[in-house]
Amino acid sequence: MVPLSLKNRFKNYDLLAYEAVFRQLLEDYWKSDSIISAYKKEKAGYDGEKNVDYKLSTYPQKDLIVFQGIRLPNPPFYFQIDTLILTRNLIYILEVKNYQGKFQYDSKLQQLTQEVDGKATAYKDPILQAEAQKTHLQQWLEKHGIYNVPIETLVVIAFPSTIIENIHQDPEVYKKIIHSESLHQHLNRLSETHTKNILTAATIRKLTKALLHEDQPLHTNILDFHNLSDQHLIKGVPCEKCNHSSMLRLYKKWLCPKCKATAVKAHERKILDYFLLHGDTISNKQCRELLQVGPRTAYTILNSMNLSHKGSNSARKYYSPSLNEFPQNSYLPTKMQRHIKLSNSRIKWHHT
Ligand SMILES: [Zn+2]
């Protein structure tokens, strides 16, 4: 008797790509605060959304269909909904916020501010942000011939320690900005105000299909964004034990010349990281350059990974797996993990 999740949350491309950067970046360039700050923002966003996913998964109501993280086109825009919940009576949009610390919300100025060390920073009004998603979704639904479905929005604060002060004690704000702990009560409250069945089972099926079909995850070019190019990246396959680069290719395995560790599949992560950082396809030539191996080895390796491909001989292109097929464990060199932890770069929230 729990909600049915039709689209489970995976790490988004940007978060996976930052982890790939940390694995592939030469140590000389580790100092960049902007990369670590951007990574921490992505990671906090993901952790916050997972918190809310968990709370929602324990909601004792079965007639809900949940889409965790969906990005849809409404030309010329795309709009991203952190969590979309479909029911017979209404649609919920959850705008998940991973704010940490103490904030003031001014419902008259429609502004959220935070004061740290005597310095105030203003952020986008999260209620207006959620309302904007609602407008986009309404237009998207109309394009699919679906009219007059009630849509309710909730701004869900992911972490219990966050304080949002509603400075005018506006009763509407208490209903719109909530902590994830009270998510169940607010879903109950909203469902009680929408008791009429609006969507038929057939429409729900059609809608579900369209949502999954039109979902287009954002794929930022992280290297361009941070002015990085191949010269900043490790050539060849780094050793997972000591991070030495690169390992030597022996018959069917890799050997680290420094710590003598061997690995059979050390190339797989390297190729997956290539997709995250360089695009959706790889050729034999690109693979040779990437792994520092000959054409026959590149051919054997690419074919062993069960990637879909098009074309033959030197024109053959191998395609990236889909987002949910990437490993979700964020293996990072120990030294890098320490570096990220010690970095005091603050998270910059402005773009969320
Ligand atoms: Zn090694």
XYZ file of C-alpha atoms and ligand atoms in Angstrom:
353
model
C 0.000 0.000 0.000
C 2.681 2.512 -0.950
C 2.893 4.863 -3.931
C 3.991 3.367 -7.230
C 7.150 4.993 -8.540
C 7.330 4.805 -12.316
C 10.471 6.853 -12.613
C 13.082 6.346 -9.931
C 15.642 8.958 -9.135
C 19.138 8.354 -10.394
C 22.061 10.711 -10.126
C 21.622 13.303 -12.839
C 24.140 13.782 -15.639
C 25.718 16.817 -14.011
C 26.378 15.038 -10.724
C 27.787 11.971 -12.526
C 29.892 14.257 -14.736
C 31.388 16.077 -11.734
C 32.340 12.735 -10.208
C 33.909 11.824 -13.567
C 35.879 15.099 -13.558
C 37.239 14.304 -10.107
C 38.388 10.878 -11.295
C 39.944 12.143 -14.512
C 41.377 15.552 -13.596
C 45.178 15.767 -13.323
C 46.255 16.547 -9.769
C 47.763 19.889 -10.839
C 44.245 21.223 -11.462
C 42.553 19.978 -8.299
C 42.672 23.391 -6.657
C 39.667 24.820 -8.507
C 37.091 25.992 -5.958
C 34.455 26.631 -8.606
C 34.367 22.938 -9.582
C 34.121 21.747 -5.977
C 31.450 24.320 -5.162
C 29.386 23.323 -8.212
C 29.782 19.642 -7.315
C 28.674 20.233 -3.706
C 25.577 22.026 -4.975
C 24.632 19.107 -7.237
C 25.312 16.616 -4.449
C 23.239 18.562 -1.880
C 20.380 18.753 -4.393
C 20.478 15.008 -4.966
C 20.697 14.211 -1.227
C 17.740 16.509 -0.508
C 15.622 14.907 -3.218
C 16.470 11.404 -1.935
C 15.301 12.497 1.541
C 11.950 13.569 0.144
C 11.724 10.387 -1.995
C 12.080 8.362 1.170
C 9.364 10.305 2.999
C 7.024 9.920 0.031
C 7.740 6.184 -0.266
C 6.237 5.710 3.213
C 3.001 7.555 2.406
C 0.235 5.026 3.100
C -1.838 5.672 -0.006
C -1.679 3.431 -3.024
C -3.333 5.387 -5.802
C -0.375 7.622 -6.510
C 2.000 7.436 -9.432
C 5.315 9.138 -8.711
C 7.850 10.514 -11.196
C 11.110 11.352 -9.479
C 12.852 14.074 -11.465
C 11.346 14.779 -14.854
C 12.305 17.395 -17.462
C 9.809 18.171 -20.189
C 9.781 20.409 -23.251
C 7.437 23.386 -23.478
C 9.016 25.069 -26.494
C 11.073 27.192 -26.460
C 11.658 26.150 -22.838
C 12.259 23.032 -20.841
C 10.885 22.740 -17.346
C 12.112 20.484 -14.587
C 9.880 19.058 -11.870
C 11.674 17.578 -8.849
C 8.776 15.232 -8.053
C 5.510 14.895 -9.956
C 2.662 12.903 -8.406
C -0.233 11.790 -10.534
C -3.600 10.796 -9.037
C -7.131 10.414 -10.404
C -8.174 13.678 -8.722
C -5.205 15.995 -9.010
C -1.520 16.382 -9.844
C 1.039 17.464 -7.243
C 4.278 19.275 -8.030
C 6.924 19.070 -5.313
C 9.673 21.673 -5.582
C 12.393 20.237 -3.344
C 14.747 22.684 -1.625
C 17.991 21.641 -0.042
C 18.543 24.924 1.778
C 20.634 24.681 4.907
C 20.640 27.243 7.703
C 18.169 29.959 8.634
C 16.144 31.895 6.065
C 13.508 34.634 6.058
C 10.577 34.522 3.669
C 8.836 37.813 2.934
C 5.459 37.097 1.327
C 4.854 40.781 0.543
C 8.122 41.241 -1.321
C 8.020 37.613 -2.515
C 11.611 37.175 -1.524
C 13.690 34.647 0.358
C 16.805 35.918 2.096
C 19.545 34.476 4.228
C 21.915 36.346 6.475
C 25.345 34.853 7.080
C 28.001 36.772 9.015
C 26.023 40.024 8.699
C 25.760 39.700 4.913
C 22.301 39.147 3.400
C 21.773 37.166 0.209
C 18.463 37.058 -1.656
C 17.191 34.004 -3.517
C 14.467 33.310 -6.041
C 11.046 32.999 -4.440
C 10.531 29.210 -4.231
C 6.714 29.587 -4.267
C 6.872 31.518 -7.534
C 9.307 28.926 -8.915
C 6.829 26.136 -8.159
C 3.974 28.187 -9.670
C 6.052 28.636 -12.844
C 6.412 24.834 -13.117
C 2.651 24.578 -12.708
C 2.044 26.986 -15.618
C 4.463 25.016 -17.794
C 2.799 21.736 -16.862
C -0.675 23.118 -17.579
C 0.455 24.166 -21.069
C 2.141 20.803 -21.615
C -1.041 18.956 -20.587
C -3.168 21.087 -22.923
C -0.870 20.141 -25.807
C -1.729 16.538 -24.953
C -5.457 17.277 -24.962
C -5.822 17.233 -21.172
C -7.668 20.189 -19.664
C -8.808 21.337 -16.230
C -6.812 18.983 -14.034
C -6.218 20.599 -10.639
C -2.488 21.034 -9.954
C -1.221 21.742 -6.439
C 2.327 22.833 -5.638
C 4.359 22.345 -2.477
C 7.826 23.680 -1.746
C 9.385 20.890 0.316
C 12.342 21.696 2.561
C 14.458 18.539 2.563
C 16.467 18.914 5.755
C 14.773 19.126 9.180
C 17.411 21.489 10.581
C 16.558 24.239 8.080
C 14.591 27.165 9.495
C 12.327 29.244 7.268
C 10.932 32.237 9.089
C 7.595 33.380 7.633
C 8.072 37.007 8.633
C 4.481 38.220 8.016
C 3.077 34.952 9.447
C 1.093 34.654 6.235
C -1.179 31.574 6.588
C -0.848 30.766 2.862
C 2.927 30.476 3.233
C 2.561 27.805 5.924
C 0.595 25.757 3.384
C 3.067 26.313 0.551
C 6.506 25.972 2.137
C 6.678 22.816 4.223
C 9.231 20.512 5.780
C 9.463 17.003 4.366
C 8.417 15.650 7.814
C 4.932 17.112 7.269
C 4.605 15.962 3.650
C 2.012 13.268 4.464
C -0.280 15.707 6.304
C -0.134 18.216 3.450
C -0.841 15.561 0.819
C -3.833 14.467 2.917
C -5.035 18.058 3.282
C -4.841 18.699 -0.459
C -6.433 15.400 -1.467
C -9.423 16.177 0.795
C -10.083 19.357 -1.192
C -10.077 17.484 -4.516
C -12.404 14.517 -4.157
C -13.762 14.399 -7.699
C -12.243 11.910 -10.153
C -11.001 13.979 -13.085
C -8.739 11.573 -14.933
C -9.916 8.214 -16.226
C -7.681 5.161 -15.973
C -7.149 5.368 -19.749
C -6.078 9.028 -19.551
C -3.668 8.204 -16.721
C -2.110 5.478 -18.876
C -1.792 7.843 -21.837
C -0.345 10.586 -19.645
C 2.147 8.242 -17.990
C 3.385 7.104 -21.373
C 3.781 10.685 -22.627
C 5.631 11.797 -19.471
C 8.154 8.975 -19.732
C 8.519 9.418 -23.478
C 9.128 13.179 -23.383
C 11.444 13.227 -20.369
C 14.755 14.709 -21.514
C 17.417 14.868 -18.814
C 19.676 17.919 -18.921
C 23.191 17.167 -20.100
C 25.586 20.052 -19.446
C 29.081 20.069 -20.920
C 30.927 20.324 -17.602
C 34.359 20.618 -19.245
C 33.312 23.665 -21.309
C 31.521 25.160 -18.332
C 34.735 25.133 -16.285
C 37.090 25.896 -19.204
C 38.688 22.476 -19.068
C 39.952 20.450 -22.021
C 41.811 17.190 -22.688
C 45.109 18.714 -21.554
C 43.728 18.882 -17.991
C 42.725 15.218 -17.939
C 44.573 11.989 -17.215
C 45.685 10.122 -20.331
C 45.211 6.381 -20.163
C 43.640 4.288 -17.422
C 44.354 5.432 -13.832
C 45.068 2.812 -11.138
C 42.131 2.468 -8.723
C 44.511 1.473 -5.909
C 47.136 4.240 -6.013
C 45.731 6.637 -8.667
C 48.920 6.346 -10.721
C 48.342 6.928 -14.415
C 48.417 5.108 -16.426
C 48.121 1.359 -16.101
C 49.701 -0.869 -18.755
C 47.625 -3.168 -20.913
C 48.703 -6.784 -20.601
C 46.899 -9.721 -22.142
C 43.256 -9.258 -21.004
C 44.122 -7.144 -17.964
C 45.679 -3.928 -16.707
C 48.822 -3.652 -14.578
C 49.853 -0.669 -12.465
C 53.619 -0.181 -12.977
C 53.832 1.624 -9.626
C 51.928 -0.518 -7.083
C 51.711 -3.670 -9.245
C 47.928 -3.912 -8.782
C 46.086 -5.595 -11.619
C 42.539 -4.981 -12.827
C 40.454 -6.652 -15.497
C 37.806 -3.988 -16.107
C 39.627 -0.753 -15.239
C 38.837 0.582 -18.744
C 35.070 0.474 -18.220
C 34.909 3.430 -15.836
C 37.245 5.366 -18.124
C 34.950 4.859 -21.122
C 31.810 5.679 -19.117
C 33.519 8.846 -17.848
C 34.339 9.704 -21.470
C 30.618 9.614 -22.317
C 29.802 11.856 -19.345
C 32.451 14.393 -20.257
C 32.691 14.261 -24.045
C 29.314 13.236 -25.426
C 27.155 10.309 -26.358
C 29.416 8.401 -28.758
C 32.937 7.030 -29.021
C 34.832 5.676 -32.044
C 37.663 3.162 -32.107
C 40.129 6.007 -32.758
C 38.846 8.023 -29.794
C 39.040 4.915 -27.614
C 42.674 4.279 -28.655
C 43.579 7.832 -27.739
C 41.654 7.618 -24.456
C 43.076 4.294 -23.232
C 46.448 4.588 -24.991
C 46.051 1.204 -26.668
C 46.185 -0.207 -30.202
C 43.210 -0.654 -32.584
C 42.681 -4.383 -31.891
C 42.602 -3.891 -28.120
C 40.225 -0.935 -28.522
C 37.976 -3.087 -30.719
C 37.934 -5.966 -28.214
C 37.288 -3.651 -25.271
C 34.476 -1.668 -26.932
C 32.711 -4.839 -28.055
C 33.039 -6.414 -24.600
C 30.980 -3.597 -23.056
C 27.736 -4.428 -24.896
C 27.296 -0.862 -26.118
C 24.889 -0.322 -28.963
C 26.642 0.766 -32.148
C 26.096 1.996 -35.690
C 28.286 1.870 -38.772
C 31.117 -0.486 -39.616
C 34.924 -0.508 -39.642
C 36.530 2.846 -38.812
C 33.199 4.719 -39.079
C 31.619 2.650 -36.314
C 30.292 4.671 -33.390
C 29.508 3.157 -30.012
C 26.716 4.747 -27.974
C 26.557 5.732 -24.326
C 24.293 3.660 -22.067
C 21.232 5.515 -20.753
C 21.442 7.583 -17.584
C 20.014 4.901 -15.298
C 22.625 2.358 -16.447
C 25.602 4.329 -15.116
C 27.124 3.034 -11.864
C 25.638 5.035 -8.975
C 28.583 4.502 -6.627
C 30.803 7.551 -6.673
C 34.204 5.903 -6.521
C 36.717 8.748 -6.086
C 40.443 8.559 -5.298
C 40.914 8.769 -1.497
C 43.137 11.827 -1.819
C 40.452 13.593 -3.833
C 37.734 12.727 -1.291
C 39.861 14.330 1.417
C 40.464 17.360 -0.786
C 36.712 17.874 -1.374
C 35.960 17.453 2.332
C 38.584 19.963 3.398
C 37.697 22.511 0.750
C 35.774 25.320 2.410
C 34.237 26.494 -0.835
C 30.682 27.460 -0.010
C 27.785 26.202 -2.025
C 26.448 28.879 -4.347
C 22.696 28.455 -4.650
C 21.889 31.233 -7.088
C 20.966 29.067 -10.057
C 18.615 26.698 -8.271
Zn 48.724 1.516 -8.599
